[in-house]
Amino acid sequence: MKILVINSGSSSIKYQLINMEDESVLAKGLVERIGIEGSRLEQENSDGNEFEIVQDIPDHEVGMELVVNSLTDGDKGVISSVDEIEAVGHRVVQGGDSFDKSVVVTDEVKKEIDRWASLAPLHNPANLMGVEVCEKLMPHATQVVTFDSAFHQSMPEEVYMYALPYELYEKHSIRRYGAHGTSHKFVANQVAKEIGKDVEDLKIITCHLGNGASVTAVKNGKSYDTSMGLTPLEGLVMGTRCGDIDPAIVPFVMDKEDLSPQEMDHLMNKESGLLGVSGISSDMRDIIEGAENNDKAKLAYNMFVYRVKKYIGSYVAAMNGVDAMVFTAGIGENAIGLREDICADLDYLGIKLDAEKNNVRGKAIEISTDDSKVKIFIIPTNEELVIARDTKELVAN
Ligand code: ADP
């Protein structure tokens, strides 16, 4: 069975065609700058063959047609007909409390994705557009949606509620939903496999540290708490997001700087975090390099590390212990010194990193010392594979 995994954004479509017999990636690619000048597609096939198509791509339908043509092209393609694609798995950012698992697309499901767009205005409409274009271009294929929020639906009420007037929850569904669920679930399950135990018998802290970053407490295979909230703004210091701040800062700054709600939202989501503090970059590589001779870059780095450490400590308390910890995503998989700094001085909690084993990038590996009570791992995340597996299972049933 061949499954196409789609991540449709507002101006881009990322895709992977996966052969589910052996879970190998036949081809992966990206359509970018949809609707703007300089639109293009790039694709890399499993045999190493790479190509680029530069052409006008006014909308997602034209973009998806180009994807299908690139996959089925007589010379450059990897399949002979679009009919070989048995199902399409789509990433959807926000499913609110309507979905705790992946589902086959129906009209009702599409209505719900549209309804939850109020909480993910940049993502859900683009995700839905991807679904509708694929329905049109591949009517034979089963369409499945996987939600970033679904894994966190297991959080208990006292964890997901905010201490605001209860009626705001009733009227506007204001509560914690979390994000990166597919990634947290994947790496937690991989860790259980590495340890050789059932994930249901483990307490795991998963650190997804990318441009967007979140930490999750995974208790007995389920998300118990996570650092992102109603939106991805809450929690860790991120590339351009501030993460946790005193909420009183919001009206204070709006008043002092004469900002509208939209401008304040932009300031916290796009102008803050590593970029806002350092003033040089949102990219952790630049921050690490800059920290050598720039005090603000050093401060941004230290704040990032401290916030992760604080969440780890609080989740050990929340779960009454921890058996394993895992680092994933761009920063988590690659930033050697940063992993060391996060794990430093956590030996009271039984967390001891082995500096030698830790001297590695992007590999699934255990990096704790032999006497560390808590096992520490790096696991490269693979959200596409989770989406493909969920899709396969739903098609089979
Ligand atoms: P997202 O998917 O959220 O856009 P990624 O998971 O791709 O983000 O992670 C991007 C981040 O990973 C960037 O901050 C980048 O600097 C960081 N990163 C990538 N490689 C390294 C590295 N070798 N050392 C430190 N940080 C790295």
JSON list of N, CA and C in Angstrom, two decimals, residues 117-190:
[
{"chain": "A", "resi": 117, "resn": "ALA", "atom": "N", "xyz": [-10.87, 26.42, 13.34]},
{"chain": "A", "resi": 117, "resn": "ALA", "atom": "CA", "xyz": [-9.96, 27.40, 12.72]},
{"chain": "A", "resi": 117, "resn": "ALA", "atom": "C", "xyz": [-9.88, 28.67, 13.56]},
{"chain": "A", "resi": 118, "resn": "SER", "atom": "N", "xyz": [-10.88, 28.90, 14.40]},
{"chain": "A", "resi": 118, "resn": "SER", "atom": "CA", "xyz": [-10.83, 30.09, 15.27]},
{"chain": "A", "resi": 118, "resn": "SER", "atom": "C", "xyz": [-9.59, 30.05, 16.17]},
{"chain": "A", "resi": 119, "resn": "LEU", "atom": "N", "xyz": [-9.12, 28.84, 16.51]},
{"chain": "A", "resi": 119, "resn": "LEU", "atom": "CA", "xyz": [-7.93, 28.72, 17.37]},
{"chain": "A", "resi": 119, "resn": "LEU", "atom": "C", "xyz": [-6.63, 28.54, 16.57]},
{"chain": "A", "resi": 120, "resn": "ALA", "atom": "N", "xyz": [-6.75, 28.25, 15.30]},
{"chain": "A", "resi": 120, "resn": "ALA", "atom": "CA", "xyz": [-5.55, 28.09, 14.45]},
{"chain": "A", "resi": 120, "resn": "ALA", "atom": "C", "xyz": [-5.83, 28.75, 13.11]},
{"chain": "A", "resi": 121, "resn": "PRO", "atom": "N", "xyz": [-5.99, 30.07, 13.12]},
{"chain": "A", "resi": 121, "resn": "PRO", "atom": "CA", "xyz": [-6.43, 30.77, 11.90]},
{"chain": "A", "resi": 121, "resn": "PRO", "atom": "C", "xyz": [-5.45, 30.69, 10.74]},
{"chain": "A", "resi": 122, "resn": "LEU", "atom": "N", "xyz": [-4.17, 30.47, 11.03]},
{"chain": "A", "resi": 122, "resn": "LEU", "atom": "CA", "xyz": [-3.20, 30.38, 9.94]},
{"chain": "A", "resi": 122, "resn": "LEU", "atom": "C", "xyz": [-3.12, 28.97, 9.39]},
{"chain": "A", "resi": 123, "resn": "HIS", "atom": "N", "xyz": [-3.39, 27.98, 10.27]},
{"chain": "A", "resi": 123, "resn": "HIS", "atom": "CA", "xyz": [-3.13, 26.60, 9.87]},
{"chain": "A", "resi": 123, "resn": "HIS", "atom": "C", "xyz": [-4.36, 25.82, 9.40]},
{"chain": "A", "resi": 124, "resn": "ASN", "atom": "N", "xyz": [-5.44, 25.79, 10.21]},
{"chain": "A", "resi": 124, "resn": "ASN", "atom": "CA", "xyz": [-6.57, 24.92, 9.85]},
{"chain": "A", "resi": 124, "resn": "ASN", "atom": "C", "xyz": [-7.16, 25.19, 8.46]},
{"chain": "A", "resi": 125, "resn": "PRO", "atom": "N", "xyz": [-7.37, 26.47, 8.07]},
{"chain": "A", "resi": 125, "resn": "PRO", "atom": "CA", "xyz": [-7.92, 26.69, 6.72]},
{"chain": "A", "resi": 125, "resn": "PRO", "atom": "C", "xyz": [-7.00, 26.13, 5.63]},
{"chain": "A", "resi": 126, "resn": "ALA", "atom": "N", "xyz": [-5.68, 26.27, 5.82]},
{"chain": "A", "resi": 126, "resn": "ALA", "atom": "CA", "xyz": [-4.73, 25.76, 4.82]},
{"chain": "A", "resi": 126, "resn": "ALA", "atom": "C", "xyz": [-4.73, 24.23, 4.83]},
{"chain": "A", "resi": 127, "resn": "ASN", "atom": "N", "xyz": [-4.83, 23.63, 6.01]},
{"chain": "A", "resi": 127, "resn": "ASN", "atom": "CA", "xyz": [-4.89, 22.17, 6.12]},
{"chain": "A", "resi": 127, "resn": "ASN", "atom": "C", "xyz": [-6.13, 21.65, 5.40]},
{"chain": "A", "resi": 128, "resn": "LEU", "atom": "N", "xyz": [-7.26, 22.33, 5.63]},
{"chain": "A", "resi": 128, "resn": "LEU", "atom": "CA", "xyz": [-8.53, 21.92, 5.03]},
{"chain": "A", "resi": 128, "resn": "LEU", "atom": "C", "xyz": [-8.49, 22.06, 3.51]},
{"chain": "A", "resi": 129, "resn": "MET", "atom": "N", "xyz": [-7.84, 23.10, 3.05]},
{"chain": "A", "resi": 129, "resn": "MET", "atom": "CA", "xyz": [-7.70, 23.31, 1.62]},
{"chain": "A", "resi": 129, "resn": "MET", "atom": "C", "xyz": [-6.96, 22.12, 0.99]},
{"chain": "A", "resi": 130, "resn": "GLY", "atom": "N", "xyz": [-5.93, 21.65, 1.67]},
{"chain": "A", "resi": 130, "resn": "GLY", "atom": "CA", "xyz": [-5.17, 20.48, 1.20]},
{"chain": "A", "resi": 130, "resn": "GLY", "atom": "C", "xyz": [-6.07, 19.26, 1.07]},
{"chain": "A", "resi": 131, "resn": "VAL", "atom": "N", "xyz": [-6.93, 19.06, 2.06]},
{"chain": "A", "resi": 131, "resn": "VAL", "atom": "CA", "xyz": [-7.85, 17.91, 2.05]},
{"chain": "A", "resi": 131, "resn": "VAL", "atom": "C", "xyz": [-8.78, 18.03, 0.84]},
{"chain": "A", "resi": 132, "resn": "GLU", "atom": "N", "xyz": [-9.36, 19.20, 0.65]},
{"chain": "A", "resi": 132, "resn": "GLU", "atom": "CA", "xyz": [-10.37, 19.37, -0.41]},
{"chain": "A", "resi": 132, "resn": "GLU", "atom": "C", "xyz": [-9.76, 19.23, -1.81]},
{"chain": "A", "resi": 133, "resn": "VAL", "atom": "N", "xyz": [-8.55, 19.73, -1.97]},
{"chain": "A", "resi": 133, "resn": "VAL", "atom": "CA", "xyz": [-7.88, 19.61, -3.27]},
{"chain": "A", "resi": 133, "resn": "VAL", "atom": "C", "xyz": [-7.56, 18.13, -3.55]},
{"chain": "A", "resi": 134, "resn": "CYS", "atom": "N", "xyz": [-7.13, 17.40, -2.53]},
{"chain": "A", "resi": 134, "resn": "CYS", "atom": "CA", "xyz": [-6.81, 15.97, -2.72]},
{"chain": "A", "resi": 134, "resn": "CYS", "atom": "C", "xyz": [-8.07, 15.14, -3.00]},
{"chain": "A", "resi": 135, "resn": "GLU", "atom": "N", "xyz": [-9.17, 15.52, -2.37]},
{"chain": "A", "resi": 135, "resn": "GLU", "atom": "CA", "xyz": [-10.44, 14.82, -2.65]},
{"chain": "A", "resi": 135, "resn": "GLU", "atom": "C", "xyz": [-10.79, 14.94, -4.13]},
{"chain": "A", "resi": 136, "resn": "LYS", "atom": "N", "xyz": [-10.54, 16.14, -4.65]},
{"chain": "A", "resi": 136, "resn": "LYS", "atom": "CA", "xyz": [-10.87, 16.42, -6.05]},
{"chain": "A", "resi": 136, "resn": "LYS", "atom": "C", "xyz": [-9.91, 15.68, -7.00]},
{"chain": "A", "resi": 137, "resn": "LEU", "atom": "N", "xyz": [-8.63, 15.73, -6.68]},
{"chain": "A", "resi": 137, "resn": "LEU", "atom": "CA", "xyz": [-7.63, 15.15, -7.59]},
{"chain": "A", "resi": 137, "resn": "LEU", "atom": "C", "xyz": [-7.49, 13.64, -7.44]},
{"chain": "A", "resi": 138, "resn": "MET", "atom": "N", "xyz": [-7.83, 13.12, -6.26]},
{"chain": "A", "resi": 138, "resn": "MET", "atom": "CA", "xyz": [-7.68, 11.67, -6.02]},
{"chain": "A", "resi": 138, "resn": "MET", "atom": "C", "xyz": [-8.95, 11.11, -5.40]},
{"chain": "A", "resi": 139, "resn": "PRO", "atom": "N", "xyz": [-10.05, 11.13, -6.17]},
{"chain": "A", "resi": 139, "resn": "PRO", "atom": "CA", "xyz": [-11.35, 10.69, -5.59]},
{"chain": "A", "resi": 139, "resn": "PRO", "atom": "C", "xyz": [-11.35, 9.22, -5.18]},
{"chain": "A", "resi": 140, "resn": "HIS", "atom": "N", "xyz": [-10.43, 8.44, -5.75]},
{"chain": "A", "resi": 140, "resn": "HIS", "atom": "CA", "xyz": [-10.37, 7.00, -5.43]},
{"chain": "A", "resi": 140, "resn": "HIS", "atom": "C", "xyz": [-9.72, 6.75, -4.05]},
{"chain": "A", "resi": 141, "resn": "ALA", "atom": "N", "xyz": [-8.95, 7.75, -3.58]},
{"chain": "A", "resi": 141, "resn": "ALA", "atom": "CA", "xyz": [-8.13, 7.52, -2.37]},
{"chain": "A", "resi": 141, "resn": "ALA", "atom": "C", "xyz": [-8.89, 7.91, -1.09]},
{"chain": "A", "resi": 142, "resn": "THR", "atom": "N", "xyz": [-8.67, 7.11, -0.03]},
{"chain": "A", "resi": 142, "resn": "THR", "atom": "CA", "xyz": [-9.26, 7.46, 1.27]},
{"chain": "A", "resi": 142, "resn": "THR", "atom": "C", "xyz": [-8.48, 8.63, 1.85]},
{"chain": "A", "resi": 143, "resn": "GLN", "atom": "N", "xyz": [-9.18, 9.64, 2.33]},
{"chain": "A", "resi": 143, "resn": "GLN", "atom": "CA", "xyz": [-8.52, 10.79, 2.95]},
{"chain": "A", "resi": 143, "resn": "GLN", "atom": "C", "xyz": [-8.63, 10.66, 4.47]},
{"chain": "A", "resi": 144, "resn": "VAL", "atom": "N", "xyz": [-7.49, 10.83, 5.14]},
{"chain": "A", "resi": 144, "resn": "VAL", "atom": "CA", "xyz": [-7.45, 10.70, 6.60]},
{"chain": "A", "resi": 144, "resn": "VAL", "atom": "C", "xyz": [-6.83, 11.97, 7.18]},
{"chain": "A", "resi": 145, "resn": "VAL", "atom": "N", "xyz": [-7.31, 12.41, 8.34]},
{"chain": "A", "resi": 145, "resn": "VAL", "atom": "CA", "xyz": [-6.67, 13.57, 8.99]},
{"chain": "A", "resi": 145, "resn": "VAL", "atom": "C", "xyz": [-6.11, 13.17, 10.35]},
{"chain": "A", "resi": 146, "resn": "THR", "atom": "N", "xyz": [-4.90, 13.65, 10.64]},
{"chain": "A", "resi": 146, "resn": "THR", "atom": "CA", "xyz": [-4.24, 13.42, 11.92]},
{"chain": "A", "resi": 146, "resn": "THR", "atom": "C", "xyz": [-4.05, 14.79, 12.58]},
{"chain": "A", "resi": 147, "resn": "PHE", "atom": "N", "xyz": [-4.48, 14.89, 13.83]},
{"chain": "A", "resi": 147, "resn": "PHE", "atom": "CA", "xyz": [-4.47, 16.19, 14.51]},
{"chain": "A", "resi": 147, "resn": "PHE", "atom": "C", "xyz": [-3.28, 16.32, 15.46]},
{"chain": "A", "resi": 148, "resn": "ASP", "atom": "N", "xyz": [-2.61, 17.48, 15.40]},
{"chain": "A", "resi": 148, "resn": "ASP", "atom": "CA", "xyz": [-1.50, 17.78, 16.33]},
{"chain": "A", "resi": 148, "resn": "ASP", "atom": "C", "xyz": [-1.98, 17.82, 17.78]},
{"chain": "A", "resi": 149, "resn": "SER", "atom": "N", "xyz": [-3.25, 18.12, 17.94]},
{"chain": "A", "resi": 149, "resn": "SER", "atom": "CA", "xyz": [-3.81, 18.29, 19.29]},
{"chain": "A", "resi": 149, "resn": "SER", "atom": "C", "xyz": [-4.33, 16.98, 19.89]},
{"chain": "A", "resi": 150, "resn": "ALA", "atom": "N", "xyz": [-4.54, 15.96, 19.04]},
{"chain": "A", "resi": 150, "resn": "ALA", "atom": "CA", "xyz": [-5.27, 14.76, 19.48]},
{"chain": "A", "resi": 150, "resn": "ALA", "atom": "C", "xyz": [-4.62, 14.04, 20.66]},
{"chain": "A", "resi": 151, "resn": "PHE", "atom": "N", "xyz": [-3.29, 13.90, 20.62]},
{"chain": "A", "resi": 151, "resn": "PHE", "atom": "CA", "xyz": [-2.58, 13.13, 21.65]},
{"chain": "A", "resi": 151, "resn": "PHE", "atom": "C", "xyz": [-2.81, 13.74, 23.04]},
{"chain": "A", "resi": 152, "resn": "HIS", "atom": "N", "xyz": [-2.98, 15.06, 23.09]},
{"chain": "A", "resi": 152, "resn": "HIS", "atom": "CA", "xyz": [-3.11, 15.74, 24.39]},
{"chain": "A", "resi": 152, "resn": "HIS", "atom": "C", "xyz": [-4.53, 15.73, 24.94]},
{"chain": "A", "resi": 153, "resn": "GLN", "atom": "N", "xyz": [-5.45, 15.10, 24.24]},
{"chain": "A", "resi": 153, "resn": "GLN", "atom": "CA", "xyz": [-6.82, 15.05, 24.73]},
{"chain": "A", "resi": 153, "resn": "GLN", "atom": "C", "xyz": [-6.97, 14.21, 26.00]},
{"chain": "A", "resi": 154, "resn": "SER", "atom": "N", "xyz": [-5.91, 13.46, 26.33]},
{"chain": "A", "resi": 154, "resn": "SER", "atom": "CA", "xyz": [-5.96, 12.63, 27.55]},
{"chain": "A", "resi": 154, "resn": "SER", "atom": "C", "xyz": [-5.64, 13.43, 28.81]},
{"chain": "A", "resi": 155, "resn": "MET", "atom": "N", "xyz": [-5.28, 14.71, 28.69]},
{"chain": "A", "resi": 155, "resn": "MET", "atom": "CA", "xyz": [-4.92, 15.50, 29.89]},
{"chain": "A", "resi": 155, "resn": "MET", "atom": "C", "xyz": [-6.13, 15.59, 30.82]},
{"chain": "A", "resi": 156, "resn": "PRO", "atom": "N", "xyz": [-5.89, 15.45, 32.15]},
{"chain": "A", "resi": 156, "resn": "PRO", "atom": "CA", "xyz": [-7.01, 15.59, 33.08]},
{"chain": "A", "resi": 156, "resn": "PRO", "atom": "C", "xyz": [-7.51, 17.04, 33.14]},
{"chain": "A", "resi": 157, "resn": "GLU", "atom": "N", "xyz": [-8.75, 17.17, 33.60]},
{"chain": "A", "resi": 157, "resn": "GLU", "atom": "CA", "xyz": [-9.41, 18.48, 33.62]},
{"chain": "A", "resi": 157, "resn": "GLU", "atom": "C", "xyz": [-8.61, 19.53, 34.39]},
{"chain": "A", "resi": 158, "resn": "GLU", "atom": "N", "xyz": [-8.06, 19.14, 35.55]},
{"chain": "A", "resi": 158, "resn": "GLU", "atom": "CA", "xyz": [-7.35, 20.15, 36.36]},
{"chain": "A", "resi": 158, "resn": "GLU", "atom": "C", "xyz": [-6.06, 20.61, 35.67]},
{"chain": "A", "resi": 159, "resn": "VAL", "atom": "N", "xyz": [-5.60, 19.80, 34.70]},
{"chain": "A", "resi": 159, "resn": "VAL", "atom": "CA", "xyz": [-4.39, 20.17, 33.96]},
{"chain": "A", "resi": 159, "resn": "VAL", "atom": "C", "xyz": [-4.74, 21.07, 32.77]},
{"chain": "A", "resi": 160, "resn": "TYR", "atom": "N", "xyz": [-5.83, 20.76, 32.08]},
{"chain": "A", "resi": 160, "resn": "TYR", "atom": "CA", "xyz": [-6.11, 21.54, 30.86]},
{"chain": "A", "resi": 160, "resn": "TYR", "atom": "C", "xyz": [-6.92, 22.80, 31.09]},
{"chain": "A", "resi": 161, "resn": "MET", "atom": "N", "xyz": [-7.51, 22.96, 32.28]},
{"chain": "A", "resi": 161, "resn": "MET", "atom": "CA", "xyz": [-8.30, 24.18, 32.52]},
{"chain": "A", "resi": 161, "resn": "MET", "atom": "C", "xyz": [-7.43, 25.35, 32.95]},
{"chain": "A", "resi": 162, "resn": "TYR", "atom": "N", "xyz": [-7.81, 26.55, 32.56]},
{"chain": "A", "resi": 162, "resn": "TYR", "atom": "CA", "xyz": [-7.20, 27.79, 33.06]},
{"chain": "A", "resi": 162, "resn": "TYR", "atom": "C", "xyz": [-8.10, 28.33, 34.16]},
{"chain": "A", "resi": 163, "resn": "ALA", "atom": "N", "xyz": [-7.48, 28.98, 35.17]},
{"chain": "A", "resi": 163, "resn": "ALA", "atom": "CA", "xyz": [-8.28, 29.51, 36.28]},
{"chain": "A", "resi": 163, "resn": "ALA", "atom": "C", "xyz": [-8.89, 30.87, 35.94]},
{"chain": "A", "resi": 164, "resn": "LEU", "atom": "N", "xyz": [-9.62, 30.87, 34.83]},
{"chain": "A", "resi": 164, "resn": "LEU", "atom": "CA", "xyz": [-10.38, 32.05, 34.40]},
{"chain": "A", "resi": 164, "resn": "LEU", "atom": "C", "xyz": [-11.85, 31.76, 34.72]},
{"chain": "A", "resi": 165, "resn": "PRO", "atom": "N", "xyz": [-12.75, 32.74, 34.63]},
{"chain": "A", "resi": 165, "resn": "PRO", "atom": "CA", "xyz": [-14.17, 32.43, 34.85]},
{"chain": "A", "resi": 165, "resn": "PRO", "atom": "C", "xyz": [-14.60, 31.24, 33.98]},
{"chain": "A", "resi": 166, "resn": "TYR", "atom": "N", "xyz": [-15.26, 30.28, 34.60]},
{"chain": "A", "resi": 166, "resn": "TYR", "atom": "CA", "xyz": [-15.59, 29.01, 33.93]},
{"chain": "A", "resi": 166, "resn": "TYR", "atom": "C", "xyz": [-16.39, 29.23, 32.64]},
{"chain": "A", "resi": 167, "resn": "GLU", "atom": "N", "xyz": [-17.19, 30.31, 32.65]},
{"chain": "A", "resi": 167, "resn": "GLU", "atom": "CA", "xyz": [-18.05, 30.54, 31.48]},
{"chain": "A", "resi": 167, "resn": "GLU", "atom": "C", "xyz": [-17.25, 30.83, 30.21]},
{"chain": "A", "resi": 168, "resn": "LEU", "atom": "N", "xyz": [-15.98, 31.27, 30.36]},
{"chain": "A", "resi": 168, "resn": "LEU", "atom": "CA", "xyz": [-15.16, 31.49, 29.15]},
{"chain": "A", "resi": 168, "resn": "LEU", "atom": "C", "xyz": [-14.85, 30.17, 28.47]},
{"chain": "A", "resi": 169, "resn": "TYR", "atom": "N", "xyz": [-14.72, 29.12, 29.28]},
{"chain": "A", "resi": 169, "resn": "TYR", "atom": "CA", "xyz": [-14.54, 27.78, 28.73]},
{"chain": "A", "resi": 169, "resn": "TYR", "atom": "C", "xyz": [-15.82, 27.34, 28.02]},
{"chain": "A", "resi": 170, "resn": "GLU", "atom": "N", "xyz": [-16.94, 27.58, 28.67]},
{"chain": "A", "resi": 170, "resn": "GLU", "atom": "CA", "xyz": [-18.23, 27.16, 28.09]},
{"chain": "A", "resi": 170, "resn": "GLU", "atom": "C", "xyz": [-18.56, 27.95, 26.81]},
{"chain": "A", "resi": 171, "resn": "LYS", "atom": "N", "xyz": [-18.27, 29.25, 26.85]},
{"chain": "A", "resi": 171, "resn": "LYS", "atom": "CA", "xyz": [-18.64, 30.10, 25.71]},
{"chain": "A", "resi": 171, "resn": "LYS", "atom": "C", "xyz": [-17.65, 30.00, 24.55]},
{"chain": "A", "resi": 172, "resn": "HIS", "atom": "N", "xyz": [-16.35, 29.98, 24.90]},
{"chain": "A", "resi": 172, "resn": "HIS", "atom": "CA", "xyz": [-15.33, 30.10, 23.84]},
{"chain": "A", "resi": 172, "resn": "HIS", "atom": "C", "xyz": [-14.35, 28.92, 23.78]},
{"chain": "A", "resi": 173, "resn": "SER", "atom": "N", "xyz": [-14.62, 27.86, 24.54]},
{"chain": "A", "resi": 173, "resn": "SER", "atom": "CA", "xyz": [-13.76, 26.65, 24.55]},
{"chain": "A", "resi": 173, "resn": "SER", "atom": "C", "xyz": [-12.33, 26.98, 24.97]},
{"chain": "A", "resi": 174, "resn": "ILE", "atom": "N", "xyz": [-12.16, 27.97, 25.86]},
{"chain": "A", "resi": 174, "resn": "ILE", "atom": "CA", "xyz": [-10.80, 28.34, 26.27]},
{"chain": "A", "resi": 174, "resn": "ILE", "atom": "C", "xyz": [-10.26, 27.35, 27.30]},
{"chain": "A", "resi": 175, "resn": "ARG", "atom": "N", "xyz": [-9.24, 26.61, 26.88]},
{"chain": "A", "resi": 175, "resn": "ARG", "atom": "CA", "xyz": [-8.57, 25.61, 27.70]},
{"chain": "A", "resi": 175, "resn": "ARG", "atom": "C", "xyz": [-7.25, 25.28, 27.02]},
{"chain": "A", "resi": 176, "resn": "ARG", "atom": "N", "xyz": [-6.45, 24.44, 27.66]},
{"chain": "A", "resi": 176, "resn": "ARG", "atom": "CA", "xyz": [-5.20, 24.02, 27.05]},
{"chain": "A", "resi": 176, "resn": "ARG", "atom": "C", "xyz": [-5.47, 22.86, 26.06]},
{"chain": "A", "resi": 177, "resn": "TYR", "atom": "N", "xyz": [-4.93, 22.96, 24.84]},
{"chain": "A", "resi": 177, "resn": "TYR", "atom": "CA", "xyz": [-5.06, 21.87, 23.87]},
{"chain": "A", "resi": 177, "resn": "TYR", "atom": "C", "xyz": [-3.70, 21.25, 23.52]},
{"chain": "A", "resi": 178, "resn": "GLY", "atom": "N", "xyz": [-2.63, 22.08, 23.58]},
{"chain": "A", "resi": 178, "resn": "GLY", "atom": "CA", "xyz": [-1.30, 21.56, 23.25]},
{"chain": "A", "resi": 178, "resn": "GLY", "atom": "C", "xyz": [-1.10, 21.40, 21.76]},
{"chain": "A", "resi": 179, "resn": "ALA", "atom": "N", "xyz": [0.14, 21.09, 21.39]},
{"chain": "A", "resi": 179, "resn": "ALA", "atom": "CA", "xyz": [0.48, 20.86, 19.97]},
{"chain": "A", "resi": 179, "resn": "ALA", "atom": "C", "xyz": [1.65, 19.89, 19.88]},
{"chain": "A", "resi": 180, "resn": "HIS", "atom": "N", "xyz": [2.15, 19.66, 18.67]},
{"chain": "A", "resi": 180, "resn": "HIS", "atom": "CA", "xyz": [3.25, 18.70, 18.45]},
{"chain": "A", "resi": 180, "resn": "HIS", "atom": "C", "xyz": [2.89, 17.29, 18.94]},
{"chain": "A", "resi": 181, "resn": "GLY", "atom": "N", "xyz": [1.57, 17.02, 19.09]},
{"chain": "A", "resi": 181, "resn": "GLY", "atom": "CA", "xyz": [1.15, 15.74, 19.70]},
{"chain": "A", "resi": 181, "resn": "GLY", "atom": "C", "xyz": [1.68, 14.53, 18.95]},
{"chain": "A", "resi": 182, "resn": "THR", "atom": "N", "xyz": [1.68, 14.62, 17.63]},
{"chain": "A", "resi": 182, "resn": "THR", "atom": "CA", "xyz": [2.13, 13.48, 16.82]},
{"chain": "A", "resi": 182, "resn": "THR", "atom": "C", "xyz": [3.58, 13.16, 17.12]},
{"chain": "A", "resi": 183, "resn": "SER", "atom": "N", "xyz": [4.39, 14.21, 17.29]},
{"chain": "A", "resi": 183, "resn": "SER", "atom": "CA", "xyz": [5.81, 14.02, 17.57]},
{"chain": "A", "resi": 183, "resn": "SER", "atom": "C", "xyz": [6.02, 13.48, 18.99]},
{"chain": "A", "resi": 184, "resn": "HIS", "atom": "N", "xyz": [5.35, 14.05, 19.97]},
{"chain": "A", "resi": 184, "resn": "HIS", "atom": "CA", "xyz": [5.51, 13.58, 21.35]},
{"chain": "A", "resi": 184, "resn": "HIS", "atom": "C", "xyz": [5.12, 12.10, 21.48]},
{"chain": "A", "resi": 185, "resn": "LYS", "atom": "N", "xyz": [4.02, 11.75, 20.81]},
{"chain": "A", "resi": 185, "resn": "LYS", "atom": "CA", "xyz": [3.55, 10.36, 20.86]},
{"chain": "A", "resi": 185, "resn": "LYS", "atom": "C", "xyz": [4.58, 9.43, 20.21]},
{"chain": "A", "resi": 186, "resn": "PHE", "atom": "N", "xyz": [5.09, 9.84, 19.05]},
{"chain": "A", "resi": 186, "resn": "PHE", "atom": "CA", "xyz": [6.05, 9.01, 18.32]},
{"chain": "A", "resi": 186, "resn": "PHE", "atom": "C", "xyz": [7.31, 8.76, 19.15]},
{"chain": "A", "resi": 187, "resn": "VAL", "atom": "N", "xyz": [7.90, 9.84, 19.69]},
{"chain": "A", "resi": 187, "resn": "VAL", "atom": "CA", "xyz": [9.18, 9.64, 20.38]},
{"chain": "A", "resi": 187, "resn": "VAL", "atom": "C", "xyz": [8.99, 8.89, 21.70]},
{"chain": "A", "resi": 188, "resn": "ALA", "atom": "N", "xyz": [7.84, 9.10, 22.36]},
{"chain": "A", "resi": 188, "resn": "ALA", "atom": "CA", "xyz": [7.58, 8.36, 23.61]},
{"chain": "A", "resi": 188, "resn": "ALA", "atom": "C", "xyz": [7.50, 6.86, 23.32]},
{"chain": "A", "resi": 189, "resn": "ASN", "atom": "N", "xyz": [6.80, 6.51, 22.25]},
{"chain": "A", "resi": 189, "resn": "ASN", "atom": "CA", "xyz": [6.68, 5.09, 21.88]},
{"chain": "A", "resi": 189, "resn": "ASN", "atom": "C", "xyz": [8.02, 4.49, 21.46]},
{"chain": "A", "resi": 190, "resn": "GLN", "atom": "N", "xyz": [8.83, 5.29, 20.77]},
{"chain": "A", "resi": 190, "resn": "GLN", "atom": "CA", "xyz": [10.15, 4.81, 20.35]},
{"chain": "A", "resi": 190, "resn": "GLN", "atom": "C", "xyz": [11.04, 4.56, 21.57]}
]
